[in-house]
mmCIF file of the C-alpha atoms, coordinates in Angstrom:
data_MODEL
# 
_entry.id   MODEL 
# 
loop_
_atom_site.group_PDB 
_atom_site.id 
_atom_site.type_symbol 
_atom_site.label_atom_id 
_atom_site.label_alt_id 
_atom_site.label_comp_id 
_atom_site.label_asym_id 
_atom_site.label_entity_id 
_atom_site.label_seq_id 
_atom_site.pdbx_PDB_ins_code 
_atom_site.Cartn_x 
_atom_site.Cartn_y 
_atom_site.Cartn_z 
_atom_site.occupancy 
_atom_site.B_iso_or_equiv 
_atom_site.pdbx_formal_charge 
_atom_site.auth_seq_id 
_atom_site.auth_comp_id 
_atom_site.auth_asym_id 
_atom_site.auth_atom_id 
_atom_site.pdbx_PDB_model_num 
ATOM 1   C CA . UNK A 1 1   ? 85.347  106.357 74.465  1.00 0.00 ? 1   UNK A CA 1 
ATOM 2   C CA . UNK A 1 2   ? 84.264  103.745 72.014  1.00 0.00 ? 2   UNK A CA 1 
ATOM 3   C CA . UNK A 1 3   ? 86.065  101.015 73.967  1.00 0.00 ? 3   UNK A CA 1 
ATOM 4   C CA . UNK A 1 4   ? 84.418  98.776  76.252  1.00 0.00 ? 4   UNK A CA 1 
ATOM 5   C CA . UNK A 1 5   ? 84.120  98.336  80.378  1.00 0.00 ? 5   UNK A CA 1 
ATOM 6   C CA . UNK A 1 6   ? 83.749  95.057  81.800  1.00 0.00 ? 6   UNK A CA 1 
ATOM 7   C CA . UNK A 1 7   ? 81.899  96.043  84.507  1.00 0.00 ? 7   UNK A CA 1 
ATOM 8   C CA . UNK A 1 8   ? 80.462  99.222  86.603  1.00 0.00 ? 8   UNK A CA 1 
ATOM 9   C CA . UNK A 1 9   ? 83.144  99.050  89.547  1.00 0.00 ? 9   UNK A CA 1 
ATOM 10  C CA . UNK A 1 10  ? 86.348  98.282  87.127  1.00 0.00 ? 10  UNK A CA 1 
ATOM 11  C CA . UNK A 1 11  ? 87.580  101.993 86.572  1.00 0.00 ? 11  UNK A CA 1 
ATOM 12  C CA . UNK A 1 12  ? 89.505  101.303 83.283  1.00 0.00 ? 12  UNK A CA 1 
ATOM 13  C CA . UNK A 1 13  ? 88.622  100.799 79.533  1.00 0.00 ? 13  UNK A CA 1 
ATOM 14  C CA . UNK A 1 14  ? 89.760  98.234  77.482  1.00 0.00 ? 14  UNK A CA 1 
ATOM 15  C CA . UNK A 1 15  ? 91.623  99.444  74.385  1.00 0.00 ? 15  UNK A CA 1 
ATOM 16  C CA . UNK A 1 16  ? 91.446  96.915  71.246  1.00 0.00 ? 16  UNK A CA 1 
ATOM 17  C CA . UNK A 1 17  ? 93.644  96.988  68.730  1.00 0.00 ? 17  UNK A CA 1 
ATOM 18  C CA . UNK A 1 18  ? 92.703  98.211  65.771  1.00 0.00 ? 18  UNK A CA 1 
ATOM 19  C CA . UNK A 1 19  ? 95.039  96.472  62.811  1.00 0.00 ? 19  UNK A CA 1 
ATOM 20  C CA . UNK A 1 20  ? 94.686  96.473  59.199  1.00 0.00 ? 20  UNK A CA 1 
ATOM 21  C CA . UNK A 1 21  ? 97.040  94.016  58.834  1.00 0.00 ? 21  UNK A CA 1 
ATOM 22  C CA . UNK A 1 22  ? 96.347  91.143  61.335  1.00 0.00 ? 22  UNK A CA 1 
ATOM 23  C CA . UNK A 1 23  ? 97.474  89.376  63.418  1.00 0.00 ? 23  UNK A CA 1 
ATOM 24  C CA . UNK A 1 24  ? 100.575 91.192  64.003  1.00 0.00 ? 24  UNK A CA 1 
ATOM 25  C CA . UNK A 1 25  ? 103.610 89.677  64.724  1.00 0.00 ? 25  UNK A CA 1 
ATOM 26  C CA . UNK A 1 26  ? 105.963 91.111  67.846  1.00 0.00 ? 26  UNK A CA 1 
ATOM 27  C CA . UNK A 1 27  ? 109.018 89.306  68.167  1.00 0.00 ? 27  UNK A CA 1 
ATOM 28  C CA . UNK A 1 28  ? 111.105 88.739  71.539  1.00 0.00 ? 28  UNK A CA 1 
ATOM 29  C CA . UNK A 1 29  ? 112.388 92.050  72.685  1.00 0.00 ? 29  UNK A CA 1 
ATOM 30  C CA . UNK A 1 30  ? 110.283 94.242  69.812  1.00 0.00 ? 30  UNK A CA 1 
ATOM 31  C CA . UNK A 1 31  ? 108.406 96.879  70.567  1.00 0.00 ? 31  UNK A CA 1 
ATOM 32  C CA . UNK A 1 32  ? 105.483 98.125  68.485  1.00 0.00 ? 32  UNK A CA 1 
ATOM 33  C CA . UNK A 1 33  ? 103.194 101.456 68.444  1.00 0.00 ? 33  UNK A CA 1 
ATOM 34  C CA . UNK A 1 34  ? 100.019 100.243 68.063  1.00 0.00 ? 34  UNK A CA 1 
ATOM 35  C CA . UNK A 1 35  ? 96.969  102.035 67.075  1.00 0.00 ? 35  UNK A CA 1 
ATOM 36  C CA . UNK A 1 36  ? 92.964  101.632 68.450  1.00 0.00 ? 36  UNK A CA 1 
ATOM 37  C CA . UNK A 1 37  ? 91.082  104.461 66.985  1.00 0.00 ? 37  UNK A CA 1 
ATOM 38  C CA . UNK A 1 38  ? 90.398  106.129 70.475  1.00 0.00 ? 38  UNK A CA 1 
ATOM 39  C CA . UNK A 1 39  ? 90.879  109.884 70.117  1.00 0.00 ? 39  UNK A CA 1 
ATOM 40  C CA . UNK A 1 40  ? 90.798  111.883 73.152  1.00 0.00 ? 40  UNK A CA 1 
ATOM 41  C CA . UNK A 1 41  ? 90.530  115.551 73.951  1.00 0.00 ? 41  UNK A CA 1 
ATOM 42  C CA . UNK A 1 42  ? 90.638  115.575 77.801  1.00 0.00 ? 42  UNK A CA 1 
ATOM 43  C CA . UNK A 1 43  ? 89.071  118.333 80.425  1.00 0.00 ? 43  UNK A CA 1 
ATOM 44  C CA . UNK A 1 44  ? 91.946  120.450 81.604  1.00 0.00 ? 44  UNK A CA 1 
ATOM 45  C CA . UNK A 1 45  ? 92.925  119.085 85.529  1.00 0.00 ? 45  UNK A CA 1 
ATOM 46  C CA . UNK A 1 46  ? 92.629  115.002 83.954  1.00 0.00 ? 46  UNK A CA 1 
ATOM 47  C CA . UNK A 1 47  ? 94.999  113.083 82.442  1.00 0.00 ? 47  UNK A CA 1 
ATOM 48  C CA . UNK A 1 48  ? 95.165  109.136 81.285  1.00 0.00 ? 48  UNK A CA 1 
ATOM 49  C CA . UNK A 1 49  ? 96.900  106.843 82.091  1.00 0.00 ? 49  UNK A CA 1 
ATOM 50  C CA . UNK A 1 50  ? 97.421  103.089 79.810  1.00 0.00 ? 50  UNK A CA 1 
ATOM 51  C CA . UNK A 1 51  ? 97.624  99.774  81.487  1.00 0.00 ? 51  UNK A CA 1 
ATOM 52  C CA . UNK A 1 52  ? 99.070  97.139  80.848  1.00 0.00 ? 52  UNK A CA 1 
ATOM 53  C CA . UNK A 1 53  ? 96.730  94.083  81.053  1.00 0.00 ? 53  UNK A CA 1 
ATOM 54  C CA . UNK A 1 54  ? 96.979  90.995  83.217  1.00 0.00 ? 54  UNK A CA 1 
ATOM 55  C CA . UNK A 1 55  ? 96.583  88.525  80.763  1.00 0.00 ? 55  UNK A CA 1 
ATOM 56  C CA . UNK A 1 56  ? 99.229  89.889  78.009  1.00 0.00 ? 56  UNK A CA 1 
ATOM 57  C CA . UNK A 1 57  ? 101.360 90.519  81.138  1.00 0.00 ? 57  UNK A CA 1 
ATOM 58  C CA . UNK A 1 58  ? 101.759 86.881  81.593  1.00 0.00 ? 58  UNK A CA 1 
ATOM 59  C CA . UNK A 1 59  ? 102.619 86.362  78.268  1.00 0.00 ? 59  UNK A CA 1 
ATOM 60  C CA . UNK A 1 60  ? 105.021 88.927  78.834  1.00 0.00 ? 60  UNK A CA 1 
ATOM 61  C CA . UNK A 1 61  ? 103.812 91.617  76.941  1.00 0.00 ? 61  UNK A CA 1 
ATOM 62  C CA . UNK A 1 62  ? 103.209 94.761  78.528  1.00 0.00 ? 62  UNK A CA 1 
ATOM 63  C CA . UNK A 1 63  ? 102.770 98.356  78.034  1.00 0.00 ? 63  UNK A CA 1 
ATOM 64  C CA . UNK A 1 64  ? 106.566 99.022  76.657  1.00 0.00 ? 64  UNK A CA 1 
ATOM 65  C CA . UNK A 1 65  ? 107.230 102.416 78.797  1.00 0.00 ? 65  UNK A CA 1 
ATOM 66  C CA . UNK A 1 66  ? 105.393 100.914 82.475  1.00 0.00 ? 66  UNK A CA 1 
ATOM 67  C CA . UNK A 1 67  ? 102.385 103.294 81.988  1.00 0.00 ? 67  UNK A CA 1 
ATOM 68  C CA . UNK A 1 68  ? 101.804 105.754 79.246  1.00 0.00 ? 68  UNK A CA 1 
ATOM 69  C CA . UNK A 1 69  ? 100.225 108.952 80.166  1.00 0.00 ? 69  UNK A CA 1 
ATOM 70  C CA . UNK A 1 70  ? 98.249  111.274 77.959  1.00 0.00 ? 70  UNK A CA 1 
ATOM 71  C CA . UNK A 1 71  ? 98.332  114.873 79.288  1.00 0.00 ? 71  UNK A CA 1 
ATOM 72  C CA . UNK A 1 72  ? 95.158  116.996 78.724  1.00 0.00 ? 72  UNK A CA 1 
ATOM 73  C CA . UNK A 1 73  ? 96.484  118.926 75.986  1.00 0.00 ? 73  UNK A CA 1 
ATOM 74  C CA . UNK A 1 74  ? 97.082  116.204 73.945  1.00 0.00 ? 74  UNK A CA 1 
ATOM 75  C CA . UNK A 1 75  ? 94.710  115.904 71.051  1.00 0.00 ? 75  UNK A CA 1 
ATOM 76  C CA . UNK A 1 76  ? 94.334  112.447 68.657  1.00 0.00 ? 76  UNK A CA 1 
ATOM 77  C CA . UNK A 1 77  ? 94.652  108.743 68.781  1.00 0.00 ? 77  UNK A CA 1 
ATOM 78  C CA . UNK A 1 78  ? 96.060  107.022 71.843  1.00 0.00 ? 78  UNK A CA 1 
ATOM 79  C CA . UNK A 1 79  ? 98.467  104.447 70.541  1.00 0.00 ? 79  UNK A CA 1 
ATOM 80  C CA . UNK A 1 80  ? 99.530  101.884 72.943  1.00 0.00 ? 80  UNK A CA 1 
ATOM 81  C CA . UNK A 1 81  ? 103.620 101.090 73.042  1.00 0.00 ? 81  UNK A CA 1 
ATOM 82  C CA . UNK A 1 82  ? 103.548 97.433  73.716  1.00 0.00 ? 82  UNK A CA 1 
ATOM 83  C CA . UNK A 1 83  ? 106.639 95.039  74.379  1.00 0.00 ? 83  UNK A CA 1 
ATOM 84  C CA . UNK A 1 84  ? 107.510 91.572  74.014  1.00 0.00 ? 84  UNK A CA 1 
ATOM 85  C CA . UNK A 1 85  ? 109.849 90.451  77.215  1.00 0.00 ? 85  UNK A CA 1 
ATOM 86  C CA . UNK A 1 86  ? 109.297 86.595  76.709  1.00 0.00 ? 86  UNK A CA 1 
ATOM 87  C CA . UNK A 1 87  ? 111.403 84.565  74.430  1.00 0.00 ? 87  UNK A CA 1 
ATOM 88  C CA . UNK A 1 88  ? 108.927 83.831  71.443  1.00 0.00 ? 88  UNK A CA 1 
ATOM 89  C CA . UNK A 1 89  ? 106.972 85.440  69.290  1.00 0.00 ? 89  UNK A CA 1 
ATOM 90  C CA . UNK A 1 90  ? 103.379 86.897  70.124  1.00 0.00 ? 90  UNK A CA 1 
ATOM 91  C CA . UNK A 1 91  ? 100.553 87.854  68.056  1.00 0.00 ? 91  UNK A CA 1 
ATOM 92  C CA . UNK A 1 92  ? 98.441  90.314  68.484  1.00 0.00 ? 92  UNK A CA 1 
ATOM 93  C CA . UNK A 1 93  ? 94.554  90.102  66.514  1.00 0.00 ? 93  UNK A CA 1 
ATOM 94  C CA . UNK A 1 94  ? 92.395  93.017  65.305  1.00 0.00 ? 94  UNK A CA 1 
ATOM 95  C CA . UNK A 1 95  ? 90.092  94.082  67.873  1.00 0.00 ? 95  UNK A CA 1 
ATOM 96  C CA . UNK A 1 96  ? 92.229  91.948  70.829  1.00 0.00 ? 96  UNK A CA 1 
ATOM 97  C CA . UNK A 1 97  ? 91.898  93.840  73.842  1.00 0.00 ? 97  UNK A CA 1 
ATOM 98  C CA . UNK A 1 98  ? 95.712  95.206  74.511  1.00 0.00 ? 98  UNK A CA 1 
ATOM 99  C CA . UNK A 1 99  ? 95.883  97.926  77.192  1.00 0.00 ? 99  UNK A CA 1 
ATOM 100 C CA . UNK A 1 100 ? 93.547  99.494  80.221  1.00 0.00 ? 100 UNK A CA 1 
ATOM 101 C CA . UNK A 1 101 ? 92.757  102.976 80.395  1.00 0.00 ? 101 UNK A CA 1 
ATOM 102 C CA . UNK A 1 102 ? 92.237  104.767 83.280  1.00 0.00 ? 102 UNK A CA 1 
ATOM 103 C CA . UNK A 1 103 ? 90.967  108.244 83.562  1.00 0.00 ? 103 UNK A CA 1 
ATOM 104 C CA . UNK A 1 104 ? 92.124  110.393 86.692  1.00 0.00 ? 104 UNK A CA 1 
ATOM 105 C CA . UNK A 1 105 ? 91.739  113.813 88.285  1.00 0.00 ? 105 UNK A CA 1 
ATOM 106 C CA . UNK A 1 106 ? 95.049  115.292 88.516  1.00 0.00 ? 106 UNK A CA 1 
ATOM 107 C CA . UNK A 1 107 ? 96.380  117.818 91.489  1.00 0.00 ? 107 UNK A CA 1 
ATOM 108 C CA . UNK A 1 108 ? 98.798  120.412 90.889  1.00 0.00 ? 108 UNK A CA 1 
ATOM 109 C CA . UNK A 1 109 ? 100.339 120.637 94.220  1.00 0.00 ? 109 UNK A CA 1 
ATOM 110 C CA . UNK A 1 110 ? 102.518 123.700 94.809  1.00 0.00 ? 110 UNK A CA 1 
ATOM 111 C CA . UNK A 1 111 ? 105.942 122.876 95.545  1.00 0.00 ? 111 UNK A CA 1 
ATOM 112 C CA . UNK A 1 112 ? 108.002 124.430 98.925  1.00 0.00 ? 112 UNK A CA 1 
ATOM 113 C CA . UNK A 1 113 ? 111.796 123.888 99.526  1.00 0.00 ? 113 UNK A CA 1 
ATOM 114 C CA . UNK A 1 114 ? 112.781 122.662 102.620 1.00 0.00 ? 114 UNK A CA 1 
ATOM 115 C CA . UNK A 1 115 ? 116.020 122.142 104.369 1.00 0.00 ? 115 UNK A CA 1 
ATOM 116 C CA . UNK A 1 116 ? 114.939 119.055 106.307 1.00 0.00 ? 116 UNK A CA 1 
ATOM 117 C CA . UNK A 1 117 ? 111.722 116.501 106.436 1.00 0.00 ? 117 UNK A CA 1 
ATOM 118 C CA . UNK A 1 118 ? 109.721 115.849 109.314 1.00 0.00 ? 118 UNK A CA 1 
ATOM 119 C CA . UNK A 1 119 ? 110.517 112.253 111.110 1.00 0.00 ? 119 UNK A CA 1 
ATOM 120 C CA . UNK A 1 120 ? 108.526 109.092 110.527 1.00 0.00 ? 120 UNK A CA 1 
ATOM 121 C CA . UNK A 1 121 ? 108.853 105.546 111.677 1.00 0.00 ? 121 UNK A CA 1 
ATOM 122 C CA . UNK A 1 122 ? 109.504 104.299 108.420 1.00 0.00 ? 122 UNK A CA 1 
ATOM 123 C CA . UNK A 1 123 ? 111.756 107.264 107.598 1.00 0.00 ? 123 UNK A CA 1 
ATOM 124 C CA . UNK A 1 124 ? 113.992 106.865 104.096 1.00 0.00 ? 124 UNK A CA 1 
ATOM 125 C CA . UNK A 1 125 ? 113.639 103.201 103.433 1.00 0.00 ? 125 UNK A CA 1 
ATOM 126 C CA . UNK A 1 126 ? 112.272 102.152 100.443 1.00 0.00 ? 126 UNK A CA 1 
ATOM 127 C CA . UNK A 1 127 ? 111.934 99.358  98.414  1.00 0.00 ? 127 UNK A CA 1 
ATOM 128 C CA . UNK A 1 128 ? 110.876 96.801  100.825 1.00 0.00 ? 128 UNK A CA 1 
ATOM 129 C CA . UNK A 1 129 ? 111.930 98.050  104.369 1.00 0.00 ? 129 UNK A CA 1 
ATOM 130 C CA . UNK A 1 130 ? 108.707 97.518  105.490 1.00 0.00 ? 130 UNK A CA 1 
ATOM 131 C CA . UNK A 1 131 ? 108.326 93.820  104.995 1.00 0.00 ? 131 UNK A CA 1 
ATOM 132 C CA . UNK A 1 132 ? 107.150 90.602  102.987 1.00 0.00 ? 132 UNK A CA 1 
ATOM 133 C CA . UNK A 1 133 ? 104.130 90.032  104.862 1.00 0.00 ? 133 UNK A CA 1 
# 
């Protein structure tokens, strides 16, 4: 991967853009494909996964689908999807560092039907039943 790591313990790569035509102009609510001449051809059993990155984040740009993923199959350039969600117009630079990737080891668990789950405290809530704190 041609892209660049911060540092040793960060486990994702930065992916730049890679524009002809720059800066590129995404306007509140647009969403645009854009390219940064990293092709991948992944080991079967890995897969990876784009980031969005903190500081476009709070501009409110972000990776337009939450997280791509790019299966092992999957042969060519990773593109990143990004969106504008704040109410002006951003602009993105050649070589501007847009998205994290993150390679992982995938498991293929094998899946059982069940009638019923076994009990846990926490049970069936979700989406904060466990607290603020």
């Amino acid at each position: 991967m041609s892209q660049s790591k911060l540092r040793a313990a960060v486990p994702g790569y930065d992916l730049r853009a890679s524009l002809q035509d720059s800066p590129l102009r995404i306007d509140p609510g647009e969403i645009f494909s854009i390219p940064t001449t990293v092709f991948v051809a992944l080991d079967p059993g890995y897969a990876l996964f784009v980031h969005s990155r903190s500081g476009l984040a709070r501009l409110g740009v972000v990776v337009a689908h939450g997280v791509g993923v790019v299966d092992s199959d999957y042969r060519g350039e990773v593109r990143v999807l990004l969106r504008n969600l704040s109410e002006k117009p951003i602009f993105i630079t050649n070589r501007e560092r847009i998205a994290q990737a993150v390679i992982q080891k995938i498991e293929t668990p094998t899946w059982v039907r069940v009638e019923s789950l076994d009990e846990t405290g926490r049970g069936d809530g979700g989406f904060g039943s466990t607290g603020r704190s």
